[in-house]
Tab-separated table of C-alpha atoms in Angstrom:
chain	number	residue	atom	x	y	z
A	285	MET	CA	-40.754	-21.430	-78.579
A	286	ALA	CA	-40.482	-22.339	-75.145
A	287	ILE	CA	-36.948	-22.311	-75.242
A	288	ARG	CA	-36.484	-18.793	-76.991
A	289	ILE	CA	-38.876	-17.438	-74.502
A	290	ALA	CA	-36.562	-18.946	-71.394
A	291	THR	CA	-33.538	-17.086	-72.903
A	292	TYR	CA	-35.512	-13.889	-71.963
A	293	PHE	CA	-36.134	-15.051	-67.985
A	294	ARG	CA	-35.602	-12.757	-65.397
A	295	PHE	CA	-36.637	-13.453	-61.766
A	296	VAL	CA	-39.107	-10.368	-61.408
A	297	GLU	CA	-42.909	-9.845	-61.693
A	298	ASP	CA	-44.342	-9.632	-65.328
A	299	TRP	CA	-41.038	-10.322	-66.945
A	300	TYR	CA	-42.559	-12.013	-69.704
A	301	ARG	CA	-44.647	-8.715	-70.653
A	302	ALA	CA	-41.660	-6.769	-71.405
A	303	ALA	CA	-40.896	-5.736	-74.868
A	304	PRO	CA	-38.174	-8.255	-76.214
A	305	VAL	CA	-40.353	-11.148	-75.302
A	306	GLY	CA	-43.912	-9.912	-75.215
A	307	GLY	CA	-44.166	-10.988	-78.857
A	308	LEU	CA	-42.930	-14.464	-78.127
A	309	VAL	CA	-45.156	-14.858	-75.070
A	310	ARG	CA	-48.178	-13.773	-77.396
A	311	ALA	CA	-47.516	-16.299	-80.133
A	312	TYR	CA	-47.075	-19.103	-76.988
A	313	TYR	CA	-50.375	-18.192	-75.590
A	314	ALA	CA	-52.044	-18.652	-79.212
A	315	VAL	CA	-50.325	-22.074	-79.547
A	316	LEU	CA	-51.461	-23.176	-75.781
A	317	ARG	CA	-55.020	-22.026	-76.620
A	318	SER	CA	-55.150	-24.258	-79.851
A	319	VAL	CA	-53.759	-27.070	-77.915
A	320	LEU	CA	-56.299	-26.866	-75.669
A	321	ARG	CA	-58.885	-26.305	-77.781
A	322	ALA	CA	-57.554	-29.719	-79.791
A	323	GLN	CA	-56.760	-31.450	-76.365
A	324	PRO	CA	-59.659	-30.490	-73.777
A	325	GLU	CA	-58.480	-33.184	-71.241
A	326	LEU	CA	-55.528	-30.818	-70.909
A	327	ARG	CA	-57.143	-27.936	-69.730
A	328	ARG	CA	-56.581	-29.148	-65.683
A	329	CYS	CA	-53.198	-29.219	-66.946
A	330	ARG	CA	-52.979	-25.328	-67.577
A	331	THR	CA	-51.498	-23.329	-64.377
A	332	ARG	CA	-50.253	-20.425	-63.906
A	333	CYS	CA	-46.724	-19.507	-62.206
A	334	ARG	CA	-47.276	-18.347	-58.205
A	335	HIS	CA	-44.495	-16.066	-58.888
A	336	CYS	CA	-44.505	-14.144	-62.314
A	337	GLY	CA	-48.217	-15.235	-63.361
A	338	ILE	CA	-47.191	-16.720	-66.803
A	339	PHE	CA	-49.382	-19.718	-67.686
A	340	PHE	CA	-47.976	-23.273	-68.617
A	341	LEU	CA	-48.761	-26.733	-68.662
A	342	THR	CA	-47.977	-29.098	-65.660
A	343	HIS	CA	-47.835	-32.978	-65.361
A	344	PRO	CA	-51.538	-34.493	-64.476
A	345	ARG	CA	-50.177	-35.413	-61.277
A	346	ASN	CA	-49.439	-31.229	-60.710
A	347	ALA	CA	-52.908	-30.638	-62.145
A	348	GLY	CA	-54.984	-28.096	-59.774
A	349	ARG	CA	-51.835	-26.842	-57.759
A	350	ARG	CA	-51.155	-23.211	-57.419
A	351	ASP	CA	-47.992	-23.401	-55.678
A	352	LEU	CA	-45.716	-24.116	-59.108
A	353	GLY	CA	-43.078	-22.085	-60.800
A	354	CYS	CA	-42.692	-21.903	-64.083
A	355	PRO	CA	-40.241	-23.943	-66.237
A	356	PHE	CA	-39.023	-20.948	-67.301
A	357	GLY	CA	-36.710	-20.013	-64.691
A	358	CYS	CA	-38.964	-19.250	-61.585
A	359	ARG	CA	-39.181	-22.681	-60.205
A	360	GLN	CA	-35.015	-22.827	-60.637
A	361	ALA	CA	-34.609	-19.268	-59.042
A	362	HIS	CA	-37.175	-20.101	-56.055
A	363	ARG	CA	-35.250	-23.516	-55.476
A	364	ARG	CA	-31.880	-21.254	-55.415
A	365	ARG	CA	-33.349	-18.590	-52.895
A	366	ARG	CA	-34.550	-21.523	-50.667
A	367	ASP	CA	-31.595	-23.287	-50.880
A	368	ASN	CA	-29.620	-19.838	-50.030
A	369	GLN	CA	-31.998	-18.891	-46.957
A	370	ARG	CA	-31.952	-22.672	-45.108
A	371	THR	CA	-28.126	-22.490	-45.674
A	372	ALA	CA	-27.640	-19.378	-43.864
A	373	ALA	CA	-30.068	-20.378	-40.907
A	374	TYR	CA	-27.976	-23.724	-41.154
A	375	TYR	CA	-24.642	-21.620	-40.233
A	376	ARG	CA	-26.094	-19.019	-37.891
A	377	GLU	CA	-26.773	-22.501	-35.349
A	378	GLU	CA	-24.017	-23.737	-33.035
A	379	ALA	CA	-23.607	-27.408	-35.226
A	380	GLY	CA	-23.724	-24.526	-38.138
A	381	ARG	CA	-21.051	-22.912	-37.260
A	382	GLY	CA	-18.766	-25.669	-35.926
A	383	LYS	CA	-18.994	-27.599	-39.253
A	384	LYS	CA	-18.140	-24.207	-40.580
A	385	ARG	CA	-15.081	-23.800	-38.649
A	386	ASP	CA	-13.852	-27.401	-39.421
A	387	LEU	CA	-14.438	-26.704	-43.237
A	388	ASN	CA	-12.462	-23.783	-43.290
A	389	ALA	CA	-9.787	-25.199	-41.095
A	390	LYS	CA	-9.312	-27.824	-43.889
A	391	ARG	CA	-9.329	-25.376	-46.269
A	392	ARG	CA	-6.627	-23.769	-44.767
A	393	LYS	CA	-4.508	-26.769	-44.131
A	394	THR	CA	-5.012	-27.335	-47.941
A	395	LEU	CA	-4.535	-24.007	-49.329
A	396	ALA	CA	-0.849	-23.406	-47.035
A	397	GLY	CA	0.278	-27.399	-48.758
A	398	GLN	CA	-0.021	-29.392	-45.328
A	399	GLY	CA	-2.131	-31.405	-46.666
A	400	THR	CA	-3.968	-32.371	-49.834
A	401	PRO	CA	-7.835	-32.647	-50.358
A	402	ALA	CA	-8.903	-36.281	-50.421
A	403	ALA	CA	-10.122	-36.911	-53.931
A	404	SER	CA	-13.867	-37.903	-53.661
A	405	ALA	CA	-14.886	-40.441	-55.996
A	406	PRO	CA	-17.479	-39.273	-58.676
A	407	GLY	CA	-21.179	-40.266	-56.875
A	408	PRO	CA	-23.576	-41.732	-59.255
A	409	SER	CA	-25.637	-38.637	-60.881
A	410	SER	CA	-29.567	-38.407	-60.314
A	411	LEU	CA	-29.991	-38.223	-63.740
A	412	PRO	CA	-28.591	-39.287	-66.925
A	413	PRO	CA	-26.239	-36.754	-68.924
A	414	PRO	CA	-28.796	-35.757	-71.445
A	415	PRO	CA	-27.762	-35.790	-75.188
A	416	VAL	CA	-27.712	-32.046	-75.282
A	417	GLU	CA	-24.179	-31.608	-76.757
A	418	GLU	CA	-25.576	-30.167	-80.382
A	419	LEU	CA	-27.655	-27.519	-79.253
A	420	PRO	CA	-26.843	-24.243	-79.329
A	421	SER	CA	-24.883	-23.028	-75.776
A	422	ALA	CA	-27.536	-20.280	-75.228
A	423	TRP	CA	-30.490	-22.349	-74.785
A	424	PRO	CA	-31.473	-23.278	-71.316
A	425	ARG	CA	-31.122	-26.648	-70.651
A	426	THR	CA	-33.554	-26.722	-68.077
A	427	MET	CA	-36.306	-26.672	-70.383
A	428	LEU	CA	-35.308	-30.033	-71.619
A	429	PRO	CA	-37.520	-31.985	-69.342
A	430	TYR	CA	-40.408	-29.966	-69.472
A	431	LEU	CA	-40.495	-30.301	-73.180
A	432	GLN	CA	-39.973	-34.051	-72.721
A	433	MET	CA	-43.067	-33.924	-70.557
A	434	VAL	CA	-45.060	-31.555	-72.780
A	435	CYS	CA	-44.307	-33.532	-75.992
A	436	GLY	CA	-45.693	-36.545	-73.908
A	437	LEU	CA	-48.669	-35.107	-72.721
A	438	LEU	CA	-49.427	-34.079	-76.048
A	439	GLU	CA	-48.726	-37.010	-77.703
A	440	GLY	CA	-50.220	-39.456	-75.349
A	441	ARG	CA	-46.954	-41.512	-75.291
A	442	PRO	CA	-43.679	-41.533	-72.954
A	443	VAL	CA	-40.852	-39.311	-75.144
A	444	SER	CA	-37.436	-39.652	-74.497
A	445	LEU	CA	-35.008	-37.081	-74.020
A	446	THR	CA	-33.399	-37.788	-77.465
A	447	GLU	CA	-36.559	-37.685	-79.552
A	448	VAL	CA	-37.035	-34.322	-77.624
A	449	VAL	CA	-33.451	-32.822	-79.025
A	450	ALA	CA	-34.010	-34.722	-82.591
A	451	MET	CA	-36.907	-32.615	-82.641
A	452	LEU	CA	-35.114	-29.244	-81.659
A	453	LEU	CA	-32.487	-29.985	-84.420
A	454	ARG	CA	-35.397	-30.132	-87.066
A	455	ALA	CA	-37.152	-27.257	-85.822
A	456	LEU	CA	-33.244	-25.531	-86.117
A	457	ARG	CA	-33.294	-26.365	-89.488
A	458	GLN	CA	-36.344	-25.093	-90.506
A	459	HIS	CA	-36.380	-21.958	-92.522
A	460	ARG	CA	-39.210	-19.522	-91.257
A	461	MET	CA	-42.380	-18.694	-92.360
A	462	VAL	CA	-42.323	-15.431	-93.185
A	463	ARG	CA	-41.739	-13.750	-96.667
A	464	THR	CA	-37.825	-12.205	-96.278
A	465	ARG	CA	-35.082	-12.755	-98.341
A	466	ARG	CA	-32.676	-15.523	-97.832
A	467	ILE	CA	-29.699	-12.692	-96.916
A	468	GLU	CA	-31.998	-11.269	-94.426
A	469	GLN	CA	-32.934	-14.882	-92.835
A	470	THR	CA	-29.339	-15.462	-92.709
A	471	VAL	CA	-28.390	-12.031	-90.837
A	472	ASP	CA	-31.129	-12.714	-88.467
A	473	TRP	CA	-29.626	-16.334	-87.805
A	474	LEU	CA	-26.478	-14.666	-87.111
A	475	HIS	CA	-27.752	-12.236	-84.559
A	476	GLU	CA	-29.317	-15.033	-82.950
A	477	GLU	CA	-26.719	-17.752	-82.929
A	478	PRO	CA	-23.177	-15.748	-83.641
A	479	PRO	CA	-19.889	-17.115	-85.014
């Protein structure tokens, strides 16, 4: 459900109250309330996004913080915005202008065919590549670490990313719990995942 909500994300306040995602968020809130009723120790982990205001669970080490962005997209959008501001401020300074001048000169040499750019060796990745090749391409990959953390909180044990992916694939194979004909389920599925 969280992944489907994240597909509708827009970096504006109250994005989750709009028509296409409003029903999903209401169902998400119902699940969140039932989880908090069943495991009251997680109430301290419930927080609200500082930008859009949606409730979500956070890691216990972040419990009580009011400056967190939601995992549905505000966190990444805010980080991107701050990165752009920091880069723009750096290139306005004298040291940044000199650096940019050098980079542009190197680019002009490469484009003119006078030199070739040095092949950079691939550095070690900070995160191992997640096993997400089997998931639909429409699903936001940034939600997987959040789902891993929430599953770990709910189960009270560390949960690997492969377990989360396996759980999501199992959920994909399940039929809906509504009383519709098989053909209608297939048509709905084709609208969600076009060939």
